[in-house]
Short mmCIF file of C-alpha atoms and ligand atoms in Angstrom, two decimals:
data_model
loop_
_atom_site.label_atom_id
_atom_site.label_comp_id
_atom_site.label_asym_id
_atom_site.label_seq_id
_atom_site.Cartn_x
_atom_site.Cartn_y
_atom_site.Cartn_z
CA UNK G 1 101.91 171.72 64.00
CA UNK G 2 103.62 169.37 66.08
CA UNK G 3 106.75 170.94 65.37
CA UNK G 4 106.25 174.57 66.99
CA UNK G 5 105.65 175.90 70.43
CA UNK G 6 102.48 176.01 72.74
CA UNK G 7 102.32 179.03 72.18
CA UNK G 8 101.99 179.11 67.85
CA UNK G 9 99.71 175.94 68.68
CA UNK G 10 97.24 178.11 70.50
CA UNK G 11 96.99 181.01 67.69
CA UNK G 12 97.22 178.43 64.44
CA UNK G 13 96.92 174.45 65.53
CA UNK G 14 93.71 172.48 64.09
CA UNK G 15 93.02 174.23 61.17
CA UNK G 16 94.77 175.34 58.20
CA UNK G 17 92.91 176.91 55.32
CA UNK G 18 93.67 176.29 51.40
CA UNK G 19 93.77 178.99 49.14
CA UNK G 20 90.97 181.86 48.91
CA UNK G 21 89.56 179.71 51.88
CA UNK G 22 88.19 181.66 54.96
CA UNK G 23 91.21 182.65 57.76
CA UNK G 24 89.01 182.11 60.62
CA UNK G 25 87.63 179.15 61.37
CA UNK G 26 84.62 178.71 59.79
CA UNK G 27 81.30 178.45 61.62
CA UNK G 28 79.56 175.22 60.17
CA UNK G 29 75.85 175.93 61.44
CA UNK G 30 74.12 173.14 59.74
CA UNK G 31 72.46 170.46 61.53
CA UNK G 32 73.07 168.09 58.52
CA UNK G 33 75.14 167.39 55.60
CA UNK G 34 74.33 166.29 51.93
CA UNK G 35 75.57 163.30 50.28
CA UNK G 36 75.24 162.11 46.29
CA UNK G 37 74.64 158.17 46.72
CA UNK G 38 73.55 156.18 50.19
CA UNK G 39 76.65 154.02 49.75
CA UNK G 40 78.43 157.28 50.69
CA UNK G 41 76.52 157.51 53.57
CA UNK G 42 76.43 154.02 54.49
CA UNK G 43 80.82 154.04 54.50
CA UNK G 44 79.78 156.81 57.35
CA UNK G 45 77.48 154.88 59.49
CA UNK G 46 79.56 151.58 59.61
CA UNK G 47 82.80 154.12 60.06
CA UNK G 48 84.54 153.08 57.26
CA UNK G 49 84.89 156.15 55.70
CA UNK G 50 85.59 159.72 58.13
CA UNK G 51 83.10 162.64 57.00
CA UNK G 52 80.23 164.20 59.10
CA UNK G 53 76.29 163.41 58.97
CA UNK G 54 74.55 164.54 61.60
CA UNK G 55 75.87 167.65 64.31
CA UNK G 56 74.52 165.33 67.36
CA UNK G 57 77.53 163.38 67.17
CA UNK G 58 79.89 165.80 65.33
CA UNK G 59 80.87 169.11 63.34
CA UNK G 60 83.61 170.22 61.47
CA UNK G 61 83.66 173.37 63.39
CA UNK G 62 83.94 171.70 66.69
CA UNK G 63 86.58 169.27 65.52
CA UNK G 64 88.80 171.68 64.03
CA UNK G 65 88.97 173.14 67.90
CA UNK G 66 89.56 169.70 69.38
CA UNK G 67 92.19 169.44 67.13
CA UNK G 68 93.60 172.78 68.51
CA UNK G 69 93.14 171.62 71.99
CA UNK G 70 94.86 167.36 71.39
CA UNK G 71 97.82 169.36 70.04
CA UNK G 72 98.38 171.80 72.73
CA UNK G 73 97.78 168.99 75.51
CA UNK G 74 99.91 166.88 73.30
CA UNK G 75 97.39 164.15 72.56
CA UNK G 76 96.59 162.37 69.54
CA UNK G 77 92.79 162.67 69.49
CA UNK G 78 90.11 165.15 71.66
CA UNK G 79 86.32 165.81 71.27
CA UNK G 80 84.31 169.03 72.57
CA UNK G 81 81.45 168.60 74.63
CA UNK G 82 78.19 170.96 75.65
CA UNK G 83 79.85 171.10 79.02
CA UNK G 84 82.65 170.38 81.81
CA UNK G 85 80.30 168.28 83.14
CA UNK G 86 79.45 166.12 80.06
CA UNK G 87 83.56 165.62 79.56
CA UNK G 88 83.94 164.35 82.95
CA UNK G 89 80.70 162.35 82.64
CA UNK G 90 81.75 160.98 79.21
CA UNK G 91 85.14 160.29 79.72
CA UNK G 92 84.43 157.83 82.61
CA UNK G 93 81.24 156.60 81.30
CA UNK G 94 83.51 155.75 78.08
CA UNK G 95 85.41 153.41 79.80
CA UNK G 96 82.84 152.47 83.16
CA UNK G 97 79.63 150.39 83.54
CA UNK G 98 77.10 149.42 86.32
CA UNK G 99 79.39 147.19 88.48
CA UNK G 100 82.53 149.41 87.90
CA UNK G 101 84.74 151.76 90.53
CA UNK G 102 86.10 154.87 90.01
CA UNK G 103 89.27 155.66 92.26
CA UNK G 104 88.99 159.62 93.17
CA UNK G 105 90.66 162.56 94.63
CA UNK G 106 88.02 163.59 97.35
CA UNK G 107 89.38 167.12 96.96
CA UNK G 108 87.43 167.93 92.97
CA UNK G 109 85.41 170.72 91.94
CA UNK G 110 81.71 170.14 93.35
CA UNK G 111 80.08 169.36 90.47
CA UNK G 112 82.31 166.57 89.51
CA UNK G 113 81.91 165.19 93.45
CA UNK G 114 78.54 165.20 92.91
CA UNK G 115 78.62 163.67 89.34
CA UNK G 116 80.51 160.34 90.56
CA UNK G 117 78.87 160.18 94.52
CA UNK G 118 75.94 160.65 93.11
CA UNK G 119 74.32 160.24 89.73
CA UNK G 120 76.87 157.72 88.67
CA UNK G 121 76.40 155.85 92.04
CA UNK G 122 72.49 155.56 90.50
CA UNK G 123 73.92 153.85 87.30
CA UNK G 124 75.39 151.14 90.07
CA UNK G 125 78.57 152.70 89.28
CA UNK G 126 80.67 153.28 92.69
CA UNK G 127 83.54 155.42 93.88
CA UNK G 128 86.27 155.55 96.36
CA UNK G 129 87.25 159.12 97.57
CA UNK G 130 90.70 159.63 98.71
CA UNK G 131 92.59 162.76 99.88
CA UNK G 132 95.46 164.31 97.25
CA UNK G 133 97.60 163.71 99.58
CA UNK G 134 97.44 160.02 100.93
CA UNK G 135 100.72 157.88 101.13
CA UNK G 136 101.10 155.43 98.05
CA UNK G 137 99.40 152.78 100.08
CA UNK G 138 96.45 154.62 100.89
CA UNK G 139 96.29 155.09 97.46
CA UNK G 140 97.05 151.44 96.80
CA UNK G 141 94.80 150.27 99.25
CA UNK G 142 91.37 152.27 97.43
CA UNK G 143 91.62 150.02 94.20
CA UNK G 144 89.00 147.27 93.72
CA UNK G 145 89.24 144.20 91.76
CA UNK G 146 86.45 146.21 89.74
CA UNK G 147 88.08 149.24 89.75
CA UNK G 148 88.60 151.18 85.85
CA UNK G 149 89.54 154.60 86.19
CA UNK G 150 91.50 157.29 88.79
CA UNK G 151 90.37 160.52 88.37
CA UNK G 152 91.65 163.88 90.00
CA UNK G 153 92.19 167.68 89.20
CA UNK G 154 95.83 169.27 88.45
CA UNK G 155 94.61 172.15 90.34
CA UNK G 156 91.37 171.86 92.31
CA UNK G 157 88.25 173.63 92.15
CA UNK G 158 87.88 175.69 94.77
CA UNK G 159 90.45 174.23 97.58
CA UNK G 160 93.33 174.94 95.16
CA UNK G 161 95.14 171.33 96.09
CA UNK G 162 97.71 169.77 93.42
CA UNK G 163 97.48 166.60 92.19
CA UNK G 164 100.59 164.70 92.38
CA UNK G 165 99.72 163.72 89.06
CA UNK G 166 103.28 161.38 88.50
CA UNK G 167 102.33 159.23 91.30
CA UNK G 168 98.50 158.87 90.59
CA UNK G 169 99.84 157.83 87.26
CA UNK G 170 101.99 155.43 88.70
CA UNK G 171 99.45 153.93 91.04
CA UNK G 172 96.43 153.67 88.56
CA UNK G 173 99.55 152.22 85.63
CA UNK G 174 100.21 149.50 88.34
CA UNK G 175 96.80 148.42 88.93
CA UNK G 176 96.12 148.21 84.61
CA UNK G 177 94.04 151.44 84.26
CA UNK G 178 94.10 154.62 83.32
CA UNK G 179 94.61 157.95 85.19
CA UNK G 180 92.38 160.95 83.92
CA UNK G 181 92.78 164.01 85.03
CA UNK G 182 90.75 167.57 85.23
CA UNK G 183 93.15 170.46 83.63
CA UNK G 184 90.25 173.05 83.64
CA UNK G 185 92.44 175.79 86.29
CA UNK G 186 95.91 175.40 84.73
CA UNK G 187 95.15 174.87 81.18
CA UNK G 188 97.83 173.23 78.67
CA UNK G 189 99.56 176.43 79.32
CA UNK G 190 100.70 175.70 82.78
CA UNK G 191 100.75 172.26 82.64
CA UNK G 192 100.28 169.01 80.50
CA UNK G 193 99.46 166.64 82.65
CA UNK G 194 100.08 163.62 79.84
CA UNK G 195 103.70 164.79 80.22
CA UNK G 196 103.54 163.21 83.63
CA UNK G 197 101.64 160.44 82.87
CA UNK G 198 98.01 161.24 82.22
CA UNK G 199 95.83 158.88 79.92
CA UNK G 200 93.15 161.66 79.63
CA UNK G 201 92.68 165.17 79.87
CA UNK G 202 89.52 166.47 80.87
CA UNK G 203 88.35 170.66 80.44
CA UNK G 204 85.57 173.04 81.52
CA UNK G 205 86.27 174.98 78.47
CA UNK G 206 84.12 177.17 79.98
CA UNK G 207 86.75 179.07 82.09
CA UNK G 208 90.26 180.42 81.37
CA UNK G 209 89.91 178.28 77.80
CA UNK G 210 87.13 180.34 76.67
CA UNK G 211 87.81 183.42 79.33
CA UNK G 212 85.81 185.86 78.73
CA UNK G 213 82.40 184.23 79.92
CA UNK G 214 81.03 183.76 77.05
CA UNK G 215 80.06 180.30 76.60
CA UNK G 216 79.77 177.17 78.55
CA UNK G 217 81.56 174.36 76.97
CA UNK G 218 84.10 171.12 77.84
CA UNK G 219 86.99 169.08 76.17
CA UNK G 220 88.32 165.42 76.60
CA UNK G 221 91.62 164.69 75.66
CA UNK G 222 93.18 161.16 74.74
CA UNK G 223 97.00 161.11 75.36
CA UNK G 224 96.72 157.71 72.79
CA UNK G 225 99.17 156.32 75.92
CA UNK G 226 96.75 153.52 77.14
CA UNK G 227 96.84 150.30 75.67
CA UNK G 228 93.56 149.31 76.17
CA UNK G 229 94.15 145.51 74.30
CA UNK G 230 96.48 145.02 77.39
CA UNK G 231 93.79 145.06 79.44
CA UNK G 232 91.02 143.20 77.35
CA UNK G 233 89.10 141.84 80.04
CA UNK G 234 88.76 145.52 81.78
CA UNK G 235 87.33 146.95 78.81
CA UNK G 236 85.24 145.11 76.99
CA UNK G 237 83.61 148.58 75.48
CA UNK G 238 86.57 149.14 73.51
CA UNK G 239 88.14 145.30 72.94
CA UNK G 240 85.12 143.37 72.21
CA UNK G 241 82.73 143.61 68.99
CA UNK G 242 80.19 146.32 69.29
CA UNK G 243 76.99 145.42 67.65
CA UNK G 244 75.56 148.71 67.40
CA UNK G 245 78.22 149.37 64.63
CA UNK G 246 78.64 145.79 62.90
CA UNK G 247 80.87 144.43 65.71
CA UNK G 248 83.33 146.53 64.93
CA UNK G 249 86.38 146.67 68.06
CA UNK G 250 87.83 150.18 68.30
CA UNK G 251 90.61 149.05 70.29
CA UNK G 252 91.44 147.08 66.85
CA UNK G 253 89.98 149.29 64.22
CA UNK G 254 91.10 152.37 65.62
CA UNK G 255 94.06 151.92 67.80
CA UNK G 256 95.54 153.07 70.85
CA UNK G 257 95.86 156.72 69.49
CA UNK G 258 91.85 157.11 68.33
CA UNK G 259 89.86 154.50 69.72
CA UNK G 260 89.08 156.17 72.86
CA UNK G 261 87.48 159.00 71.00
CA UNK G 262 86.16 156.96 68.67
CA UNK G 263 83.95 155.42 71.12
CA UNK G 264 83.01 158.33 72.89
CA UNK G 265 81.42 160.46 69.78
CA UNK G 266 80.39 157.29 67.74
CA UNK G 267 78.28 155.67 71.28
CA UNK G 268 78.18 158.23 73.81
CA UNK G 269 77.54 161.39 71.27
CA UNK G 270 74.54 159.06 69.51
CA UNK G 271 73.21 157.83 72.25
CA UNK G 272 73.20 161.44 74.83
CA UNK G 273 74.26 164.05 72.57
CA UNK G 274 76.42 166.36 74.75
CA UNK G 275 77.64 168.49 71.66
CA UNK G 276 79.07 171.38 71.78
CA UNK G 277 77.20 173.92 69.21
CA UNK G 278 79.67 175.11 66.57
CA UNK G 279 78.32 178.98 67.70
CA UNK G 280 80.31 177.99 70.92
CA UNK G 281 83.07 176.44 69.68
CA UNK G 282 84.14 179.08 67.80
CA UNK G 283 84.04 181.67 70.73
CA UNK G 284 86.06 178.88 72.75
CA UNK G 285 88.60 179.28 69.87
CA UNK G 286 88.88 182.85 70.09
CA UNK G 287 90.19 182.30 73.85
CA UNK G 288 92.22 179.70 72.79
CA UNK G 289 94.25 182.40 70.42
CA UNK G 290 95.07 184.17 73.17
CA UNK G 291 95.45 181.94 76.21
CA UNK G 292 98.67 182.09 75.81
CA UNK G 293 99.19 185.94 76.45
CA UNK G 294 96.25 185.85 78.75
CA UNK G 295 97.57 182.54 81.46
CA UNK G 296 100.79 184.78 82.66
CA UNK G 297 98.58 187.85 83.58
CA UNK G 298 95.85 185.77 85.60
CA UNK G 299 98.74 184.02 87.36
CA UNK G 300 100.86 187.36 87.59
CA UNK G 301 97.13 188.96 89.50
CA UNK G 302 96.59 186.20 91.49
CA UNK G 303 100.56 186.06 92.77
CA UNK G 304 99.86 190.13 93.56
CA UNK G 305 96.63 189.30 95.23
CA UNK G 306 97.69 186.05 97.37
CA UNK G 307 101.03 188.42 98.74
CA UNK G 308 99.23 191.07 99.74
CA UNK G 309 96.10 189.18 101.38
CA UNK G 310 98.58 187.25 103.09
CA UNK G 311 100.16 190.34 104.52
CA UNK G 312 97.07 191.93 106.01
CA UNK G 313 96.11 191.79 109.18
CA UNK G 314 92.36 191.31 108.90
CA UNK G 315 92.88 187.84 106.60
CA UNK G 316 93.14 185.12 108.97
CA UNK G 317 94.52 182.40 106.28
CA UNK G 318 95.65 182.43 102.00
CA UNK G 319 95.35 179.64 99.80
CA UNK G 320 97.27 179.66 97.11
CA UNK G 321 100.13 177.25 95.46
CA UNK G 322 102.21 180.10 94.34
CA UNK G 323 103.04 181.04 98.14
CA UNK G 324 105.96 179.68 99.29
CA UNK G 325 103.83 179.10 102.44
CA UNK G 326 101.48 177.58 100.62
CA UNK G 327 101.46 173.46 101.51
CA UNK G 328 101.21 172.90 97.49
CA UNK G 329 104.14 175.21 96.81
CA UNK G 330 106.63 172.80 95.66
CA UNK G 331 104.60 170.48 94.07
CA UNK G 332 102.85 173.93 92.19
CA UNK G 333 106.69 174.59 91.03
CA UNK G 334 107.46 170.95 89.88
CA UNK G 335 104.00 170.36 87.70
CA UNK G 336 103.74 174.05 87.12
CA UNK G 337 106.71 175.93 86.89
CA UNK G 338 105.45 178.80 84.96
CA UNK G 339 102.30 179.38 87.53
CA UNK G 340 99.21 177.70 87.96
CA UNK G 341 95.73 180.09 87.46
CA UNK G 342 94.67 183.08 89.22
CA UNK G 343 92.15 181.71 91.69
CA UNK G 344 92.87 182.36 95.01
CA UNK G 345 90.55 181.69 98.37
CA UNK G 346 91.58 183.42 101.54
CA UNK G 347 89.48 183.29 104.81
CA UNK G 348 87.64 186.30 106.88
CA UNK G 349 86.46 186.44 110.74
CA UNK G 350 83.16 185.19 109.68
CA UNK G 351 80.37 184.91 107.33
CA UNK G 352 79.27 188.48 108.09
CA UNK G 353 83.02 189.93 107.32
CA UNK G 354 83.04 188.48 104.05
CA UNK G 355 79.11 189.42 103.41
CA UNK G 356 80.57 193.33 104.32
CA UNK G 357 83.57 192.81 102.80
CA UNK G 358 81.71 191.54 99.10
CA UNK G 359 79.35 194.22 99.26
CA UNK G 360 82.11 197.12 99.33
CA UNK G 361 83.84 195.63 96.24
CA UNK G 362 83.85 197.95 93.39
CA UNK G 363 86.08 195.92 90.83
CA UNK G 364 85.77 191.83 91.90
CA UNK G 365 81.97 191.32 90.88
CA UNK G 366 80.07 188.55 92.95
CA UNK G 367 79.56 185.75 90.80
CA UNK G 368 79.49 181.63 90.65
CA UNK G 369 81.91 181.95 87.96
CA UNK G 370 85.60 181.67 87.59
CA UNK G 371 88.64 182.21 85.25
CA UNK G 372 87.34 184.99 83.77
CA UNK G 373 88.71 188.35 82.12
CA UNK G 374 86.84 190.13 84.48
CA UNK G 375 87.75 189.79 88.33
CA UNK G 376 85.20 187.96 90.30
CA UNK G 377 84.59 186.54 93.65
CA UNK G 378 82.38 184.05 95.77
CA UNK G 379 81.74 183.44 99.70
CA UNK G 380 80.42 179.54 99.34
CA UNK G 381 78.70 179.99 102.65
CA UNK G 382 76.23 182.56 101.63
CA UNK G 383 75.57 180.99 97.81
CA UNK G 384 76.82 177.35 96.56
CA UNK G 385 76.83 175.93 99.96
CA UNK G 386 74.02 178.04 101.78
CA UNK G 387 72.25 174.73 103.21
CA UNK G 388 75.01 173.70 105.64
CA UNK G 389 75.43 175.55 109.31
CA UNK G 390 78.64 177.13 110.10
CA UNK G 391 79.83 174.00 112.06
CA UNK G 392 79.15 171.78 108.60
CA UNK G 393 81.14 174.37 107.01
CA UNK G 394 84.16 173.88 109.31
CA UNK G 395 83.80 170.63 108.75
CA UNK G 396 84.33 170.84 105.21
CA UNK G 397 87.18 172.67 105.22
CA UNK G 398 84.98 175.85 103.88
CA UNK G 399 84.67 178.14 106.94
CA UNK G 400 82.12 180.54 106.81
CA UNK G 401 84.05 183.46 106.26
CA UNK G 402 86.50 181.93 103.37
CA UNK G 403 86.35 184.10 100.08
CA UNK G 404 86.90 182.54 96.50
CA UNK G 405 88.47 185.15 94.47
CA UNK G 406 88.70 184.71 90.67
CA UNK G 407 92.03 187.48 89.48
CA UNK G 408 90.88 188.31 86.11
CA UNK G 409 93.10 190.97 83.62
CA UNK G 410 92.82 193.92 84.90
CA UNK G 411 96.01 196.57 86.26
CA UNK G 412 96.95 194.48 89.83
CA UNK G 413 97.25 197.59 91.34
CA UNK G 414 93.78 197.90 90.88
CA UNK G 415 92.65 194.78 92.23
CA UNK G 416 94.96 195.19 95.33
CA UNK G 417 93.28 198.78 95.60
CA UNK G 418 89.78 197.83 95.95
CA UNK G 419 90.55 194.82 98.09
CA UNK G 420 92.48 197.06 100.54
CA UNK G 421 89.51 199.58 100.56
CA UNK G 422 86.88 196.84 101.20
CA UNK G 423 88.48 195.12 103.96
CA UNK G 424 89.19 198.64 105.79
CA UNK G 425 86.67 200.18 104.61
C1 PLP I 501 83.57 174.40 86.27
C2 PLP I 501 84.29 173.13 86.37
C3 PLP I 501 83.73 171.93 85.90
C4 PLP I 501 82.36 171.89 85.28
O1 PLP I 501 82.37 172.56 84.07
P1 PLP I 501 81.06 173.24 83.41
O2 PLP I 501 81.59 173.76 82.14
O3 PLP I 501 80.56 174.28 84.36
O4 PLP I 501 80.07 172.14 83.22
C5 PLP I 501 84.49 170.79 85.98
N1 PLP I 501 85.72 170.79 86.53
C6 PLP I 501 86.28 171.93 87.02
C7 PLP I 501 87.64 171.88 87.61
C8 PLP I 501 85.59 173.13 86.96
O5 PLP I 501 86.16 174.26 87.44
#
């Protein structure tokens, strides 16, 4: 499908039936699958031979969406996982080990922060946090002699920074690693961050992908970019014999285009077993039909939304890239010409105005959730972030009174309706 637009690649890439085969994808719910001799089997297990086994490590139904997903970030291989969480976990435990560093934006979804400061830290592997938008020798300065992977978010979840993905690239290219990077708010629709130099894309599937809330799922990407036998000593996962499948070398066996995710289902998908269940993957696919259609809209809401906050007088501050006040604006237009997602966070007097203001919403349901069909919206200080005082909050750059909203489909001059009536009301 290679050939045809983004757009043709959302509705038809990954899967193309024979004749009097089914038009949908089909949902392969079987844990297991049937073979006539154990030398068949065997070419499996010592990855000789490419076929399916066991749905721990991998399904038909969930590869036919990968597929999908590779061509519309324009990579040459991708694998679904149970979660956003497992992709970002997997994708730098792929490639890290106890004694490695991890090079991050500081400004990431929660989650992710708390994935890499935390949990990873207890596998002895360590990070360095760095702002978006530190000079090229800040960002110079935070590699380590140790160091494997950059990671960062094209859009970031919920401060709404932009990754300056071209000179991340740059800097992690320079020090002989790669740069992987979190597409979850803009999707491949609004930006492909491998066209600016990204090694690996990373997805919560679970928002605008999927879009309709319907199931929780992730993606990783491999651009097939990084040569990972150029940096032999740095990688020893994928350059040096592993025994748990007859010392075979992905790097080698698999090349620069598949090893990656070769590694990651064959070791990581064995060992942990992340996977995505075909149920899901097929309701992930049925967003991915439409994403397309749906990406405009959510950015054409949350443009509405953002202007008119911005104009009223009881909003004390907007966030959002598509403002030309905004201090992402132009590097919004450069990465993502066509828009970036509809989430937008603007900030009340105080926790108690957004509490009032929350509770008189008829349309924007309160929820954790983003990126969904359905508007929906979130004051951190009251829910994800109800343990720190107001004074932490500052801190954080989360003031009390700041409102995440999520613009889903509906008629903007809906949305812009109720908002108006719950802020005056
Ligand atoms: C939600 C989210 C995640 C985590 O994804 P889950 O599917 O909830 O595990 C990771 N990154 C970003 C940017 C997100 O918005």
């Amino acid at each position: 499908m290679k050939e045809y637009k983004l757009g043709t690649k959302c509705v038809q890439a990954g899967y193309t039936p024979g004749n009097g085969e089914p038009r949908q994808i089909p949902i392969i719910q079987s844990t297991t699958f049937k073979y006539d001799t154990s030398a068949d089997m065997g070419r499996l297990f010592d990855l000789e031979a490419e076929g399916y086994f066991y749905t721990r490590l991998q399904n038909p139904t969930n590869d036919m969406v990968a597929a999908k997903i590779a061509e519309m970030e324009g990579g040459t291989a991708a694998m679904l996982t149970s979660s956003g969480q497992a992709a970002n976990f997997f994708a730098l435990f792929n490639i890290c080990q106890a004694g490695d560093h991890i090079v991050s934006s500081a400004s990431i979804y929660g989650g992710t922060f708390n994935l890499i400061s935390v949990t990873m830290a207890k596998m002895g592997i360590t990070a360095t946090f760095i702002s978006p938008d530190c000079s090229t020798e800040e960002l110079n300065a935070a590699f380590q002699e140790n160091t494997k992977a950059v990671f960062g978010e094209t859009i970031a979840n919920p401060a709404l920074t932009v990754l300056d993905i071209e000179k991340f690239a740059h800097a992690a290219h320079e020090h002989g690693v790669p740069l992987i990077v979190d597409n979850t708010f803009p999707t491949p629709v609004n930006c492909r961050p491998i066209e600016w130099g990204a090694d690996i894309v990373t997805h919560s599937t679970t928002k605008y992908m999927d879009g309709h809330g319907s199931a929780v799922g992730g993606a990783i990407v491999d651009s097939g970019n990084f040569d990972w036998m150029a940096h032999k000593d740095k990688y020893p996962g994928l350059t040096t014999p592993d025994e748990s499948y007859h010392g075979i070398v992905y790097a080698e066996k698999f090349g620069k285009e598949k090893a990656f995710i070769t590694k990651c289902t064959s070791q990581l998908m064995r060992d942990l077993g992340c996977i995505q269940s075909p149920q899901n993957a097929f309701y992930l696919n049925l967003g991915l039909e439409s994403l397309h259609v749906r990406m405009p809209k959510h950015v054409e809401n949350g443009q509405a939304v953002a202007e008119f906050l911005n104009g009223h007088p009881k909003v004390k501050k907007v966030s959002y890239p598509g403002l030309p006040t905004d201090p992402y604006y132009e590097r919004s237009k450069k990465y993502m010409p066509g828009g970036g997602c509809g989430v937008v966070s603007f900030e009340l007097e105080d926790r108690k105005a957004a509490e009032d203001f929350m509770g008189r919403l008829k349309l924007a349901a309160i929820e954790t959730h983003v990126a969904d069909a359905r508007t929906c919206c979130l004051n951190p200080a009251t829910s994800t972030h109800r343990q720190m005082s107001d004074e932490q909050l500052q801190a954080a750059g989360i003031p009390a009174g700041l409102v995440r909203i999520s613009c889903g489909l509906e008629d903007k001059e809906d949305l812009i309706n109720d908002l108006k009536q719950a802020l005056e009301g």
